[in-house]
Every structure is written in structure tokens, then in C-alpha cells.
Short mmCIF file of C-alpha atoms in Angstrom, two decimals:
data_model
loop_
_atom_site.label_atom_id
_atom_site.label_comp_id
_atom_site.label_asym_id
_atom_site.label_seq_id
_atom_site.Cartn_x
_atom_site.Cartn_y
_atom_site.Cartn_z
CA MET A 1 -25.09 -6.56 6.16
CA THR A 2 -21.40 -6.46 7.09
CA HIS A 3 -20.78 -3.71 9.65
CA ILE A 4 -17.32 -2.18 10.08
CA LEU A 5 -16.25 0.25 12.82
CA PHE A 6 -13.39 2.74 12.51
CA ARG A 7 -11.70 4.30 15.54
CA CYS A 8 -9.55 7.25 14.47
CA ASP A 9 -9.11 10.92 15.30
CA ALA A 10 -8.09 14.15 13.63
CA SER A 11 -7.20 17.39 15.39
CA LEU A 12 -4.99 20.43 15.08
CA LEU A 13 -2.39 18.45 17.08
CA ILE A 14 -2.76 15.08 15.35
CA GLY A 15 -3.36 16.33 11.83
CA SER A 16 -5.77 14.82 9.31
CA GLY A 17 -3.81 11.86 7.91
CA HIS A 18 -5.35 9.09 10.05
CA VAL A 19 -8.93 10.10 9.26
CA MET A 20 -8.24 10.67 5.56
CA ARG A 21 -6.67 7.26 4.97
CA CYS A 22 -9.46 5.59 6.96
CA ARG A 23 -11.99 7.45 4.82
CA THR A 24 -10.31 6.04 1.70
CA LEU A 25 -10.60 2.49 3.04
CA ALA A 26 -14.16 3.11 4.25
CA ARG A 27 -15.22 4.21 0.77
CA GLN A 28 -13.77 1.03 -0.71
CA LEU A 29 -15.53 -1.12 1.88
CA GLN A 30 -18.78 0.75 1.35
CA SER A 31 -18.55 0.09 -2.38
CA ARG A 32 -18.47 -3.61 -1.50
CA GLY A 33 -21.75 -3.28 0.39
CA ALA A 34 -20.42 -2.84 3.95
CA ALA A 35 -22.04 -0.48 6.45
CA VAL A 36 -19.44 1.82 8.00
CA SER A 37 -19.46 3.74 11.27
CA PHE A 38 -16.73 6.00 12.66
CA LEU A 39 -15.88 6.53 16.32
CA CYS A 40 -14.16 9.94 16.62
CA ARG A 41 -13.51 12.23 19.56
CA ARG A 42 -14.69 15.81 19.40
CA GLN A 43 -11.76 18.23 19.49
CA PRO A 44 -10.55 21.26 17.49
CA GLY A 45 -9.95 20.18 13.88
CA ASP A 46 -11.73 16.82 14.32
CA LEU A 47 -13.15 16.44 10.73
CA ILE A 48 -16.33 14.89 12.10
CA SER A 49 -18.51 17.07 9.88
CA LEU A 50 -16.52 15.95 6.83
CA LEU A 51 -17.03 12.27 7.65
CA GLN A 52 -20.74 12.81 8.33
CA GLN A 53 -21.24 13.69 4.66
CA GLU A 54 -20.69 10.01 3.81
CA PHE A 55 -20.80 7.87 6.94
CA GLU A 56 -22.40 7.45 10.33
CA VAL A 57 -20.19 9.10 12.96
CA LEU A 58 -20.51 8.23 16.64
CA ALA A 59 -18.91 11.15 18.44
CA LEU A 60 -16.99 10.51 21.63
CA PRO A 61 -17.23 13.30 24.26
CA ALA A 62 -14.73 16.12 24.13
CA GLN A 63 -11.86 15.93 26.59
CA SER A 64 -9.55 18.62 27.91
CA LEU A 65 -6.38 17.73 26.03
CA ALA A 66 -3.22 17.66 28.08
CA ALA A 67 -0.46 20.09 27.18
CA CYS A 68 1.80 18.46 24.59
CA ASP A 69 4.73 20.87 24.79
CA GLY A 70 7.92 18.97 25.52
CA LEU A 71 6.32 15.56 25.10
CA ASP A 72 7.51 12.98 22.62
CA GLY A 73 7.15 9.28 21.85
CA ARG A 74 4.50 7.33 23.77
CA ASP A 75 3.84 10.26 26.13
CA LEU A 76 2.89 12.48 23.19
CA TYR A 77 0.63 9.87 21.58
CA ALA A 78 -1.12 9.19 24.91
CA ALA A 79 -1.83 12.92 25.20
CA TRP A 80 -3.36 12.89 21.71
CA LEU A 81 -5.96 10.37 22.93
CA GLY A 82 -7.25 12.85 25.52
CA CYS A 83 -7.94 10.22 28.20
CA THR A 84 -6.73 6.80 29.30
CA GLN A 85 -7.12 3.84 26.97
CA GLY A 86 -9.54 2.26 29.43
CA GLN A 87 -11.73 5.37 29.46
CA ASP A 88 -11.66 5.55 25.67
CA ALA A 89 -12.68 1.90 25.27
CA ALA A 90 -15.51 2.31 27.82
CA GLN A 91 -16.83 5.40 26.01
CA CYS A 92 -16.67 3.58 22.66
CA LEU A 93 -18.71 0.69 24.07
CA GLU A 94 -21.20 3.14 25.57
CA VAL A 95 -21.90 4.99 22.32
CA LEU A 96 -22.06 1.70 20.41
CA ALA A 97 -24.69 0.43 22.83
CA GLU A 98 -26.68 3.65 22.45
CA ALA A 99 -26.53 3.21 18.66
CA ALA A 100 -27.61 -0.46 19.01
CA ILE A 101 -24.48 -1.66 17.19
CA LYS A 102 -23.79 -5.14 18.54
CA SER A 103 -22.20 -7.32 15.87
CA PRO A 104 -19.53 -5.56 13.80
CA ARG A 105 -17.53 -7.87 11.58
CA TRP A 106 -14.39 -5.73 11.81
CA VAL A 107 -13.02 -3.05 14.10
CA VAL A 108 -10.40 -0.82 12.48
CA ALA A 109 -8.07 1.05 14.86
CA ASP A 110 -5.86 3.82 13.48
CA HIS A 111 -4.54 5.80 16.44
CA TYR A 112 -1.03 6.11 17.88
CA GLY A 113 -2.54 6.35 21.37
CA LEU A 114 -4.07 2.86 21.27
CA ASP A 115 -2.48 -0.54 21.77
CA ALA A 116 -3.30 -4.07 22.92
CA HIS A 117 -4.80 -2.83 26.22
CA TRP A 118 -7.53 -0.83 24.45
CA GLU A 119 -8.00 -3.55 21.86
CA ALA A 120 -8.51 -6.25 24.50
CA GLN A 121 -11.05 -4.16 26.43
CA LEU A 122 -13.05 -3.18 23.35
CA LEU A 123 -13.12 -6.69 21.88
CA ALA A 124 -14.11 -8.16 25.25
CA GLY A 125 -16.98 -5.68 25.43
CA LEU A 126 -18.18 -6.83 22.01
CA ALA A 127 -17.70 -10.53 22.78
CA GLY A 128 -21.41 -11.03 23.48
CA SER A 129 -22.24 -10.52 19.80
CA ASP A 130 -23.10 -13.43 17.51
CA ALA A 131 -19.52 -13.62 16.25
CA PRO A 132 -16.61 -11.71 17.80
CA PRO A 133 -15.27 -9.00 15.50
CA GLN A 134 -11.90 -9.19 13.84
CA LEU A 135 -9.41 -6.40 14.41
CA LEU A 136 -7.50 -4.45 11.76
CA VAL A 137 -4.75 -2.19 13.11
CA ILE A 138 -3.31 0.53 10.89
CA ASP A 139 0.07 1.58 12.27
CA ASP A 140 3.31 3.30 11.31
CA LEU A 141 5.34 3.08 14.50
CA ALA A 142 5.93 -0.60 15.37
CA ASP A 143 6.54 0.46 18.97
CA ARG A 144 3.80 -1.38 20.90
CA PRO A 145 1.92 -4.71 20.91
CA HIS A 146 -1.41 -5.30 19.17
CA GLN A 147 -4.07 -8.02 19.26
CA ALA A 148 -4.61 -7.68 15.52
CA ASP A 149 -5.95 -10.26 13.10
CA LEU A 150 -4.76 -8.01 10.27
CA LEU A 151 -2.13 -5.26 10.40
CA LEU A 152 -1.36 -2.61 7.80
CA ASP A 153 1.81 -0.51 7.76
CA GLN A 154 2.17 1.15 4.36
CA ASN A 155 5.61 2.60 5.01
CA PHE A 156 8.96 1.74 3.44
CA PHE A 157 11.97 0.69 5.52
CA GLY A 158 14.04 -1.14 2.94
CA HIS A 159 15.08 -4.65 3.98
CA ALA A 160 13.71 -4.03 7.49
CA THR A 161 10.12 -3.54 6.27
CA HIS A 162 9.03 -7.12 7.00
CA GLN A 163 10.78 -7.39 10.38
CA ARG A 164 9.33 -4.46 12.29
CA TYR A 165 6.34 -6.16 13.94
CA GLN A 166 8.10 -9.32 15.03
CA ASP A 167 6.83 -10.24 18.51
CA LEU A 168 4.35 -7.31 18.49
CA VAL A 169 1.37 -9.13 16.92
CA PRO A 170 -0.03 -12.68 17.27
CA SER A 171 1.63 -15.31 15.09
CA GLN A 172 -1.55 -15.76 13.03
CA CYS A 173 -1.85 -12.04 12.26
CA CYS A 174 -1.70 -11.27 8.54
CA GLN A 175 0.73 -8.38 8.02
CA LEU A 176 0.32 -6.19 4.94
CA LEU A 177 3.55 -4.19 4.89
CA GLY A 178 4.92 -1.64 2.46
CA PRO A 179 3.70 0.94 -0.06
CA ASP A 180 1.90 -1.63 -2.26
CA TYR A 181 -0.81 -1.44 0.43
CA ALA A 182 -0.87 2.37 0.68
CA LEU A 183 -4.44 3.62 1.06
CA LEU A 184 -4.98 5.83 -1.97
CA GLY A 185 -8.13 6.88 -3.78
CA PRO A 186 -9.11 4.97 -6.95
CA GLU A 187 -8.02 7.85 -9.17
CA TYR A 188 -4.37 7.08 -8.36
CA ALA A 189 -4.50 3.52 -9.71
CA GLN A 190 -6.22 4.85 -12.83
CA LEU A 191 -3.62 7.56 -13.43
CA HIS A 192 -0.57 5.46 -12.45
CA PRO A 193 0.13 4.00 -15.92
CA LEU A 194 -0.76 7.23 -17.75
CA VAL A 195 1.49 9.92 -16.26
CA PRO A 196 4.66 10.40 -18.36
CA ARG A 197 8.11 10.73 -16.85
CA ARG A 198 9.04 14.33 -16.05
CA THR A 199 11.89 15.77 -18.11
CA GLU A 200 11.69 19.50 -17.24
CA LEU A 201 11.02 21.59 -14.15
CA ARG A 202 8.20 23.96 -14.96
CA ARG A 203 5.55 23.49 -12.25
CA VAL A 204 5.91 22.97 -8.48
CA LEU A 205 3.35 21.67 -5.99
CA VAL A 206 3.66 22.84 -2.36
CA PHE A 207 1.69 20.88 0.24
CA PHE A 208 2.56 20.30 3.90
CA GLY A 209 -0.79 19.01 5.08
CA GLY A 210 -4.03 20.78 5.75
CA VAL A 211 -2.90 22.39 9.02
CA ASP A 212 0.86 22.95 8.61
CA PRO A 213 1.36 24.33 12.15
CA SER A 214 5.04 25.17 11.54
CA ASN A 215 4.27 27.14 8.35
CA LEU A 216 6.65 25.19 6.15
CA THR A 217 4.43 26.35 3.30
CA GLY A 218 5.60 29.89 4.00
CA ARG A 219 9.25 28.81 4.01
CA ALA A 220 8.82 27.08 0.65
CA LEU A 221 7.18 30.18 -0.83
CA GLU A 222 9.98 32.40 0.46
CA ALA A 223 12.44 30.12 -1.31
CA LEU A 224 10.41 30.32 -4.51
CA MET A 225 10.59 34.14 -4.42
CA ASP A 226 14.13 33.97 -5.84
CA PRO A 227 14.15 35.77 -9.23
CA ALA A 228 15.90 32.80 -10.83
CA LEU A 229 12.80 30.71 -10.02
CA ALA A 230 10.24 33.29 -11.15
CA ASP A 231 9.34 31.33 -14.30
CA LEU A 232 8.08 28.36 -12.29
CA ALA A 233 4.34 27.96 -11.89
CA VAL A 234 3.42 27.05 -8.32
CA ASP A 235 0.33 25.39 -6.84
CA VAL A 236 -0.09 25.75 -3.07
CA VAL A 237 -2.60 23.69 -1.08
CA LEU A 238 -3.50 24.66 2.49
CA GLY A 239 -6.51 23.95 4.69
CA LEU A 240 -8.87 26.70 5.77
CA GLN A 241 -8.15 25.96 9.43
CA SER A 242 -4.41 26.47 9.15
CA PRO A 243 -3.20 29.09 11.65
CA HIS A 244 -0.91 30.51 8.93
CA ARG A 245 -3.50 30.80 6.16
CA GLN A 246 -3.41 34.63 6.06
CA ALA A 247 0.40 34.80 5.95
CA VAL A 248 0.45 32.29 3.09
CA GLU A 249 -2.21 34.26 1.21
CA GLU A 250 -0.01 37.35 1.41
CA LEU A 251 3.02 35.49 0.02
CA VAL A 252 0.96 33.99 -2.81
CA ALA A 253 -0.33 37.45 -3.73
CA ARG A 254 3.28 38.72 -4.03
CA ARG A 255 4.49 35.91 -6.31
CA PRO A 256 3.41 35.66 -9.98
CA HIS A 257 2.22 32.36 -11.48
CA THR A 258 1.15 31.13 -8.02
CA THR A 259 -2.25 29.70 -7.10
CA LEU A 260 -3.54 28.98 -3.60
CA HIS A 261 -5.98 26.10 -3.31
CA GLY A 262 -8.18 25.26 -0.36
CA PRO A 263 -9.18 21.73 0.63
CA LEU A 264 -9.56 19.51 -2.45
CA PRO A 265 -11.37 16.18 -2.91
CA SER A 266 -8.08 14.79 -4.24
CA LEU A 267 -4.56 16.02 -4.96
CA ALA A 268 -4.25 13.66 -7.94
CA GLY A 269 -4.84 16.33 -10.57
CA LEU A 270 -2.25 18.72 -9.15
CA ILE A 271 0.26 15.90 -8.63
CA ALA A 272 -0.20 14.65 -12.19
CA ARG A 273 0.55 18.01 -13.78
CA ALA A 274 3.40 19.03 -11.44
CA ASP A 275 7.07 18.40 -12.19
CA LEU A 276 8.29 18.62 -8.58
CA ALA A 277 6.71 18.56 -5.13
CA ILE A 278 7.83 20.25 -1.93
CA GLY A 279 6.01 18.64 0.95
CA ALA A 280 5.80 16.58 4.09
CA GLY A 281 6.80 12.97 4.57
CA GLY A 282 3.34 11.68 5.52
CA ALA A 283 0.62 9.88 3.59
CA THR A 284 1.01 12.20 0.59
CA THR A 285 4.38 10.50 0.01
CA TRP A 286 2.54 7.54 -1.51
CA GLU A 287 0.24 9.72 -3.65
CA ARG A 288 3.28 11.45 -5.13
CA ALA A 289 5.07 8.12 -5.56
CA CYS A 290 2.14 6.49 -7.36
CA LEU A 291 2.14 9.25 -9.98
CA GLY A 292 5.93 9.41 -10.24
CA LEU A 293 6.33 12.96 -8.93
CA PRO A 294 9.90 13.79 -7.80
CA SER A 295 9.81 15.27 -4.31
CA LEU A 296 11.73 17.43 -1.86
CA VAL A 297 10.54 16.19 1.51
CA VAL A 298 10.55 17.62 5.02
CA ALA A 299 9.70 15.28 7.89
CA ILE A 300 7.16 17.21 9.96
CA ALA A 301 6.76 14.53 12.67
CA ALA A 302 9.18 12.18 14.40
CA ASN A 303 7.54 9.08 12.93
CA GLN A 304 8.04 10.42 9.38
CA LEU A 305 11.80 10.68 9.65
CA PRO A 306 12.83 6.97 9.64
CA PHE A 307 10.93 5.96 6.51
CA SER A 308 11.75 9.24 4.77
CA GLU A 309 15.44 8.53 5.42
CA ALA A 310 15.01 5.00 4.02
CA LEU A 311 13.32 6.37 0.91
CA ASP A 312 16.08 8.95 0.47
CA GLN A 313 18.81 6.32 0.82
CA ALA A 314 17.05 4.12 -1.74
CA GLY A 315 16.89 7.03 -4.18
CA HIS A 316 13.11 7.51 -4.17
CA LEU A 317 13.05 11.12 -2.92
CA LEU A 318 15.30 13.90 -1.64
CA LEU A 319 15.01 14.44 2.11
CA LEU A 320 15.81 17.98 3.22
CA GLY A 321 15.60 17.19 6.94
CA ASP A 322 13.11 17.63 9.77
CA GLY A 323 10.70 20.52 10.06
CA ALA A 324 12.53 22.16 12.94
CA SER A 325 15.79 22.54 11.03
CA VAL A 326 14.91 23.07 7.36
CA THR A 327 15.22 26.71 6.29
CA ALA A 328 13.91 28.72 3.36
CA GLU A 329 17.52 29.17 2.20
CA GLN A 330 18.05 25.41 2.16
CA ILE A 331 14.92 24.92 0.05
CA ARG A 332 15.97 27.77 -2.25
CA SER A 333 19.48 26.42 -2.89
CA THR A 334 18.13 22.94 -3.58
CA LEU A 335 15.56 24.30 -6.04
CA LEU A 336 18.18 26.37 -7.84
CA ARG A 337 20.40 23.32 -8.21
CA LEU A 338 17.56 21.19 -9.57
CA HIS A 339 16.41 23.96 -11.89
CA ILE A 340 19.86 24.25 -13.45
CA GLU A 341 20.95 20.62 -13.54
CA PRO A 342 19.45 18.63 -16.42
CA LYS A 343 19.67 15.22 -14.73
CA PRO A 344 16.39 13.52 -13.76
CA LYS A 345 14.95 14.23 -10.35
CA LYS A 346 14.48 11.43 -7.84
CA THR A 347 11.15 9.66 -8.18
CA ALA A 348 9.41 6.84 -6.33
CA THR A 349 7.17 5.61 -9.13
CA ALA A 350 8.10 1.95 -8.57
CA LEU A 351 6.95 1.97 -4.94
CA THR A 352 3.18 1.66 -5.34
CA ASP A 353 0.61 1.13 -8.08
CA GLY A 354 -2.29 2.70 -6.16
CA TRP A 355 -4.24 -0.53 -5.54
CA GLY A 356 -3.62 -0.68 -1.76
CA ALA A 357 -7.22 -0.02 -0.66
CA PRO A 358 -8.73 -2.78 -2.87
CA ARG A 359 -6.04 -5.20 -1.65
CA LEU A 360 -6.84 -4.44 1.98
CA THR A 361 -10.56 -4.75 1.25
CA MET A 362 -9.97 -8.21 -0.24
CA ALA A 363 -8.06 -9.26 2.87
CA MET A 364 -11.02 -8.14 5.00
CA LEU A 365 -14.02 -9.23 2.93
CA GLY A 366 -12.58 -11.85 0.59
CA PRO A 367 -12.74 -11.90 -3.22
CA GLN A 368 -15.77 -10.78 -5.19
CA GLY A 369 -16.68 -11.67 -8.76
CA ALA A 370 -14.28 -13.14 -11.28
CA ILE A 371 -10.50 -13.14 -11.37
CA SER A 372 -8.79 -12.87 -14.73
CA LEU A 373 -5.36 -13.11 -16.31
CA ARG A 374 -3.57 -10.56 -18.46
CA PRO A 375 -0.06 -10.57 -19.96
CA ALA A 376 2.60 -8.94 -17.79
CA THR A 377 3.91 -5.57 -18.94
CA ALA A 378 6.99 -3.51 -18.13
CA ALA A 379 4.95 -1.65 -15.48
CA ASP A 380 4.63 -4.88 -13.45
CA GLU A 381 8.35 -5.23 -12.71
CA SER A 382 8.37 -3.78 -9.20
CA LEU A 383 5.17 -5.56 -8.18
CA LEU A 384 6.57 -8.93 -9.25
CA LEU A 385 9.71 -8.26 -7.22
CA HIS A 386 7.53 -7.41 -4.22
CA TRP A 387 5.71 -10.74 -4.53
CA ALA A 388 8.94 -12.68 -5.14
CA ASN A 389 10.62 -11.22 -2.05
CA ASP A 390 7.71 -11.79 0.29
CA PRO A 391 9.31 -13.63 3.26
CA GLN A 392 6.75 -16.44 3.07
CA VAL A 393 7.46 -16.92 -0.64
CA ARG A 394 11.21 -16.95 -0.07
CA ALA A 395 10.85 -19.46 2.78
CA ASN A 396 9.10 -21.86 0.38
CA SER A 397 11.59 -21.32 -2.45
CA PHE A 398 14.63 -23.40 -3.32
CA SER A 399 16.75 -20.27 -2.82
CA PRO A 400 15.53 -18.43 0.31
CA GLU A 401 17.77 -15.38 -0.12
CA PRO A 402 16.01 -12.14 -1.22
CA ILE A 403 16.32 -11.29 -4.91
CA ALA A 404 18.37 -8.18 -5.67
CA PRO A 405 16.52 -5.54 -7.72
CA LYS A 406 19.33 -5.48 -10.31
CA ASP A 407 19.13 -9.25 -10.83
CA HIS A 408 15.35 -9.14 -11.01
CA HIS A 409 15.45 -6.34 -13.59
CA HIS A 410 17.75 -8.31 -15.89
CA TRP A 411 15.63 -11.47 -15.53
CA PHE A 412 12.35 -9.61 -16.05
CA GLN A 413 13.41 -7.58 -19.09
CA LYS A 414 14.82 -10.68 -20.79
CA GLY A 415 11.63 -12.63 -20.08
CA LEU A 416 9.33 -10.04 -21.64
CA THR A 417 10.61 -11.01 -25.10
CA ASP A 418 11.35 -14.69 -24.48
CA PRO A 419 9.07 -16.86 -26.68
CA ASN A 420 9.45 -19.72 -24.21
CA ARG A 421 8.11 -17.73 -21.24
CA LEU A 422 4.43 -17.03 -20.51
CA LEU A 423 4.09 -14.55 -17.64
CA LEU A 424 0.56 -13.61 -16.60
CA ILE A 425 -0.85 -11.28 -13.92
CA ALA A 426 -3.98 -12.24 -12.00
CA THR A 427 -6.42 -9.38 -11.40
CA THR A 428 -9.75 -8.88 -9.70
CA ALA A 429 -12.89 -7.80 -11.55
CA ASP A 430 -11.94 -4.13 -11.07
CA GLY A 431 -8.36 -4.65 -12.32
CA CYS A 432 -6.44 -4.93 -9.04
CA PRO A 433 -3.32 -7.13 -9.47
CA ILE A 434 -3.28 -9.89 -6.83
CA GLY A 435 -0.87 -12.53 -8.12
CA GLN A 436 1.09 -14.07 -10.98
CA ILE A 437 1.59 -17.36 -12.78
CA ARG A 438 4.53 -18.16 -15.06
CA PHE A 439 5.30 -20.99 -17.46
CA ASP A 440 8.83 -21.57 -18.77
CA ARG A 441 8.77 -23.97 -21.69
CA GLN A 442 11.61 -26.46 -21.88
CA PRO A 443 12.49 -27.66 -25.44
CA GLY A 444 11.99 -31.43 -25.78
CA SER A 445 14.58 -33.71 -27.31
CA ALA A 446 12.20 -35.08 -29.89
CA GLN A 447 9.74 -32.23 -30.44
CA ALA A 448 10.72 -28.86 -31.82
CA ASP A 449 7.74 -27.24 -30.08
CA GLY A 450 8.82 -28.41 -26.64
CA SER A 451 6.97 -30.84 -24.39
CA GLU A 452 7.15 -29.43 -20.86
CA ALA A 453 6.63 -26.08 -19.15
CA ALA A 454 7.71 -25.42 -15.57
CA VAL A 455 5.10 -23.63 -13.44
CA ASP A 456 5.68 -20.86 -10.90
CA LEU A 457 2.94 -18.91 -9.13
CA SER A 458 2.43 -16.59 -6.19
CA LEU A 459 -0.45 -14.69 -4.63
CA ASP A 460 -0.36 -11.37 -2.86
CA ARG A 461 -0.83 -11.73 0.89
CA CYS A 462 -4.24 -10.09 0.61
CA ALA A 463 -5.46 -12.92 -1.64
CA ARG A 464 -4.26 -15.90 0.37
CA GLY A 465 -6.64 -18.15 2.25
CA HIS A 466 -9.55 -17.61 -0.14
CA GLY A 467 -9.09 -20.65 -2.40
CA LEU A 468 -7.78 -18.58 -5.32
CA ALA A 469 -4.53 -20.46 -5.98
CA ALA A 470 -6.15 -23.47 -7.67
CA ALA A 471 -8.35 -21.16 -9.74
CA LEU A 472 -5.24 -19.24 -10.81
CA VAL A 473 -3.52 -22.48 -11.88
CA ARG A 474 -6.54 -23.61 -13.91
CA LEU A 475 -6.66 -20.26 -15.68
CA GLY A 476 -2.96 -20.49 -16.37
CA LEU A 477 -3.32 -23.96 -17.88
CA GLN A 478 -5.96 -22.65 -20.27
CA ALA A 479 -3.56 -19.89 -21.32
CA LEU A 480 -0.80 -22.46 -21.69
CA GLU A 481 -2.87 -24.45 -24.19
CA GLN A 482 -3.84 -21.31 -26.10
CA ARG A 483 -0.20 -20.19 -26.32
CA TRP A 484 1.63 -23.43 -27.19
CA GLY A 485 -1.04 -25.95 -28.10
CA PRO A 486 -2.22 -29.17 -26.42
CA ALA A 487 1.12 -31.02 -26.64
CA VAL A 488 2.81 -29.14 -23.80
CA GLU A 489 2.60 -30.62 -20.31
CA ALA A 490 2.96 -28.55 -17.14
CA VAL A 491 5.30 -29.59 -14.34
CA ALA A 492 5.72 -28.14 -10.86
CA GLU A 493 8.32 -28.79 -8.20
CA VAL A 494 7.17 -27.99 -4.66
CA LEU A 495 8.91 -28.43 -1.33
CA ASN A 496 7.28 -31.19 0.68
CA SER A 497 6.92 -28.76 3.57
CA ASN A 498 4.86 -26.34 1.44
CA THR A 499 1.48 -27.83 2.32
CA ALA A 500 -0.61 -25.09 0.73
CA SER A 501 1.07 -25.29 -2.71
CA ASN A 502 0.97 -29.09 -2.77
CA ALA A 503 -2.76 -29.00 -2.02
CA CYS A 504 -3.24 -26.32 -4.69
CA PHE A 505 -1.72 -28.41 -7.49
CA ALA A 506 -3.69 -31.47 -6.40
CA ARG A 507 -6.97 -29.47 -6.57
CA ALA A 508 -5.99 -28.03 -9.95
CA GLY A 509 -5.79 -31.50 -11.53
CA PHE A 510 -2.06 -32.23 -11.29
CA THR A 511 -0.90 -35.73 -10.39
CA ALA A 512 2.04 -36.59 -8.16
CA ASP A 513 4.91 -37.65 -10.41
CA SER A 514 7.92 -38.28 -8.17
CA GLU A 515 9.95 -37.06 -5.21
CA LEU A 516 13.42 -35.58 -5.24
CA ALA A 517 15.93 -34.81 -2.52
CA VAL A 518 17.66 -31.46 -2.95
CA ALA A 519 20.57 -29.97 -1.05
CA SER A 520 20.18 -26.71 0.82
CA SER A 521 22.35 -24.46 2.95
CA SER A 522 21.06 -26.11 6.14
CA GLU A 523 19.76 -29.63 5.46
CA PRO A 524 18.48 -31.74 2.55
CA ARG A 525 14.86 -31.10 1.65
CA THR A 526 12.30 -33.22 -0.19
CA VAL A 527 10.64 -31.89 -3.34
CA ASN A 528 7.34 -33.17 -4.72
CA CYS A 529 7.09 -33.22 -8.51
CA TRP A 530 3.62 -32.62 -9.97
CA ARG A 531 2.55 -33.09 -13.60
CA TRP A 532 -0.44 -31.97 -15.63
CA ARG A 533 -1.32 -33.48 -18.98
CA PRO A 534 -3.77 -31.64 -21.28
CA ALA A 535 -5.89 -34.75 -21.90
CA ALA A 536 -6.62 -34.96 -18.19
CA SER A 537 -7.63 -31.33 -17.78
CA HIS A 538 -11.12 -30.29 -16.76
CA CYS A 539 -11.51 -26.56 -17.23
CA SER A 540 -15.21 -26.32 -18.03
CA ALA A 541 -15.66 -23.31 -15.72
CA ILE A 542 -13.13 -21.27 -17.71
CA VAL A 543 -14.18 -18.95 -20.51
CA ALA A 544 -11.74 -17.20 -22.84
CA VAL A 545 -12.67 -13.63 -23.76
CA GLY A 546 -10.29 -11.93 -26.19
CA SER A 547 -6.85 -11.73 -24.58
CA MET A 548 -8.24 -12.16 -21.04
CA LEU A 549 -9.12 -15.37 -19.21
CA PHE A 550 -11.81 -15.44 -16.52
CA PHE A 551 -12.62 -17.87 -13.73
CA GLN A 552 -15.82 -17.44 -11.74
CA ILE A 553 -15.24 -17.78 -7.99
#
């Protein structure tokens, strides 16, 4: 059985976000048959008992935490660890030996206090196992080196998103970057296409994390006490361990139409029925974004401010500022303005579709079951732009410049109704989108139905390296025949330097047709032309079922 180790902590100082997102991934991995163990240090607010309800937890000994007052940056994160990285790694290896865990397939590290030094020591200590484990690092900071095989940073930094870990990870490390990989529960992907766009402000959700040490919840409630806002229904979520729980209870009791909730299995239900959120800029940002909830955001930690600013500048949310400076009056005036103005509130619905955990699981464990094709819909626009602007995709394109969202929108909307375009989305057995294939039919001079269709395809980073590209092409060719009949041939033009795509078309039954020299901004490049003729196709492994096409892998 595949064994996966998680090293993460929660505490009153750290908060709960690292453990909660690791729990989401662990559940997904467990559903794929993996055995999961957590390594967590005992400290106030550690959430060990919560994890023990579902997983094996190997508790690291409690440490006297250093005073964090006045610390910031790396000094603060080192204090969160409670000991040196060397001591932490040695204690992890000790408890693993006591538990007779010798051969994990993956180690997952999600802790701001850990870097390549800890990673090297832990992996060296596990090197005597049958096969050395691979390392997944979950990070937000991009401020230290890692020895990762796989790195996840689910945050948004605009055009800088794909540049942040340059020179911080090995060249062969697969980087999954951006909100499309946000670790959300399965309910978010299910609700994503169902929640309608908000048109009125009637219900507000207030959530600043389970602990909320600065009592921003109280400031938001004071703002909502304004008589002009009395008609708004308000849901407040706060953990039982919050030091301000009693003060919040008193404010909730004074305000009508206000409900205080304790810890919930998921915020999805409250997010789906709310019209506006007031909350922190942490992991809940992606939950709100997935369900299209407009948000007023306060950055409650230094690492939240940069990506919250990027999201604000891109129009995905409204950033009020950092937790130390935002006042109840500022929240109140913003709410009054939004309550009066009829224009739509800012929303981040295009940022993530909720399938991040299954995508990360595929990158770790590979594909499972059958992939299938479905027609693209309007909801796929942002995901297709994400795939098209992947730096590796752009590097292998005839035009390496990133595609502007406005240009992509015009192209995509026009293509949805174009009878000469067939645009299909590849999904896993559970519905997770992992790639696309497109055919653009070119009218022939002698045949009204057209004789050629140009092929374009791309796979999400999580799906690369598993032999899925050729399967995707074969599925697409079956759809091509169903759509336009057996007279249409498929042609593909691939840069000679794109070894993977050339091999893909060869495996899919295409034959080399010719070579072309094309001009580029730097130097001429050679293009290989591939052709597929229906009479030469061999798609016996493909079965058509209704409007879906399946290929067993």
C-alpha cells in the first residue's frame, strides 16, 4: 500500500490553515487507497485530536515556544517550529522508527519553518528504504530553497505567479502554481457550476479563521451594527478556542438576524447562500472564489498581503488593508457604499474550479480509471486560458507571448458557436478537467464539407508524464469522425524541438508529412507536419457512450 507522510502544524500562533489544507489533500489521497500519517508537534491549538478522527497521527514532543513578539519573516517562522530544523528532522525520524514506518512513497511538508536543510536530513534518514520517498512541498512564501520533486503554491500573483520559485527548486521539480490547484473539499467543485451570480446584498458571512487573535470578527460586527445595515442577515463563524469568543457572543446577541456558528465541517453551505463575505486573505480566499462570493478582505498575516493586493488589482476582491490598520469604521463605510450602490460586487469566480486536490493527487499517484471527453462550455473559459498561458505551453507555441484575457475571451466566445471548431475537455473518471483537444476544420477547395482539421491539444501539468497525451489524441480523433464524418483528415504542426508532442502524434497513429521552416522573433525554427487519415486509424480501445468518449488507461 502507498504510504504518505504529512509534516504540518497548527497552533494558536500559526493558525489552522496548514493542517486544514493538508487534511483536504490527505482525504483525497486516502480515497485513492493511500495510507496517510501525520507528523505534528504538540502545542496549544494543535488540532491533533481532530486529525486523529481520520488518520494516524505521530505526535512530536511539545517544545517551549520562543516568544514571537517583535519577530517577523524567517525569524518568526523559525520560532513557530519550536526547535531547530535539525532537531525537528531527528525527532520525525525517531517517531517514524518507533512506528515502524520505513518506506513512504511521498513526504509532504507544509510548514514555513522548514526548508531544504530539514528536507535533506529527513530524506537522508529515509534513504535506507526500498525506494527513496519523493517530496511534495506546499508553500506560499517563495523565500527559501527546497529539495522538492513537486511544489504547490496555490496563490495568485498575476504575471509573476510562474516566476516566484526560479532558482529555489531543482530544475526537474514539477511546479503546480496558482488557484487552479487550491486544495478545496469536493463539495466546492460540485457547487462551482451551480451557484448563481449575486445581484443583491442581503446576507453577509463573517469569518476570520478559527482563532482570530486580533478579533477582526468583533470589528466587523461593530460595523454591521449601523442601523442602515440592520436588514442584512449575518452568519458569523468562530472557533471554540478563540480568545475573543465571549466578546463575539455578546455582539451577536445584540444584533438581530445574526447567527454565530462554531467549527463546521465545511463553509461551502454558508458561502453558497451569502451575498458578501468579510474575512481574511488566507485559504478561505479560494473557497469564496470557487463559489463566486464577492469579498471584503483583511490580510491578517504578512504573507497574505502580496497575493491579496494582486487579487485586488486584478479586480477579484476588495482589499481593505492589513489587520493592524483596518478599523470598524472603515468596514462600516465600505458596507454602506456597497449596500447603496447597485453595481456588481467584485468576485473571483474565474480563479478556481475547485478541482485542485484531485489534480495534485494525480500528480502524486498518477491517473486512475478512464479519461473521457466532453464538449467545452462557457464555464471552461478561464481554465483554457490557464492551460494556454502555461509557460511550457507558450515556449512550445509559434507565438510565445502570453495571451491577453480580453483576446482569449473574444476567441473563446466566437469558437463556442463556430460549426468548424470542435473543442473538447478531457476529464478523469470523477470529472476533474485535466486537458483539452481542439480541431479547427479548414474548408477544402473541392469538398463543401472540408477535408482537413488542424489539431491543438494541451494537458494540465498534473497530467503530464503519464502517457495520457496519445490517449487524448485518439479520443479526439474518434470525436472528429463522429462530428464531421470519415472524410476529414487531421493535421498537426509541431516544433521540431517539442520532443514530447512529436512522440505523442507518432504514437497516436499520425504519419510525418513534411517539414517547414518558420520565422520567429529570435531565429528560424523547424516545424514537423503530421497527418492522420481515417482509413489508417486504429481506435479499437475507444468506446462511445452518449455524448462522452472514454479511453481505458
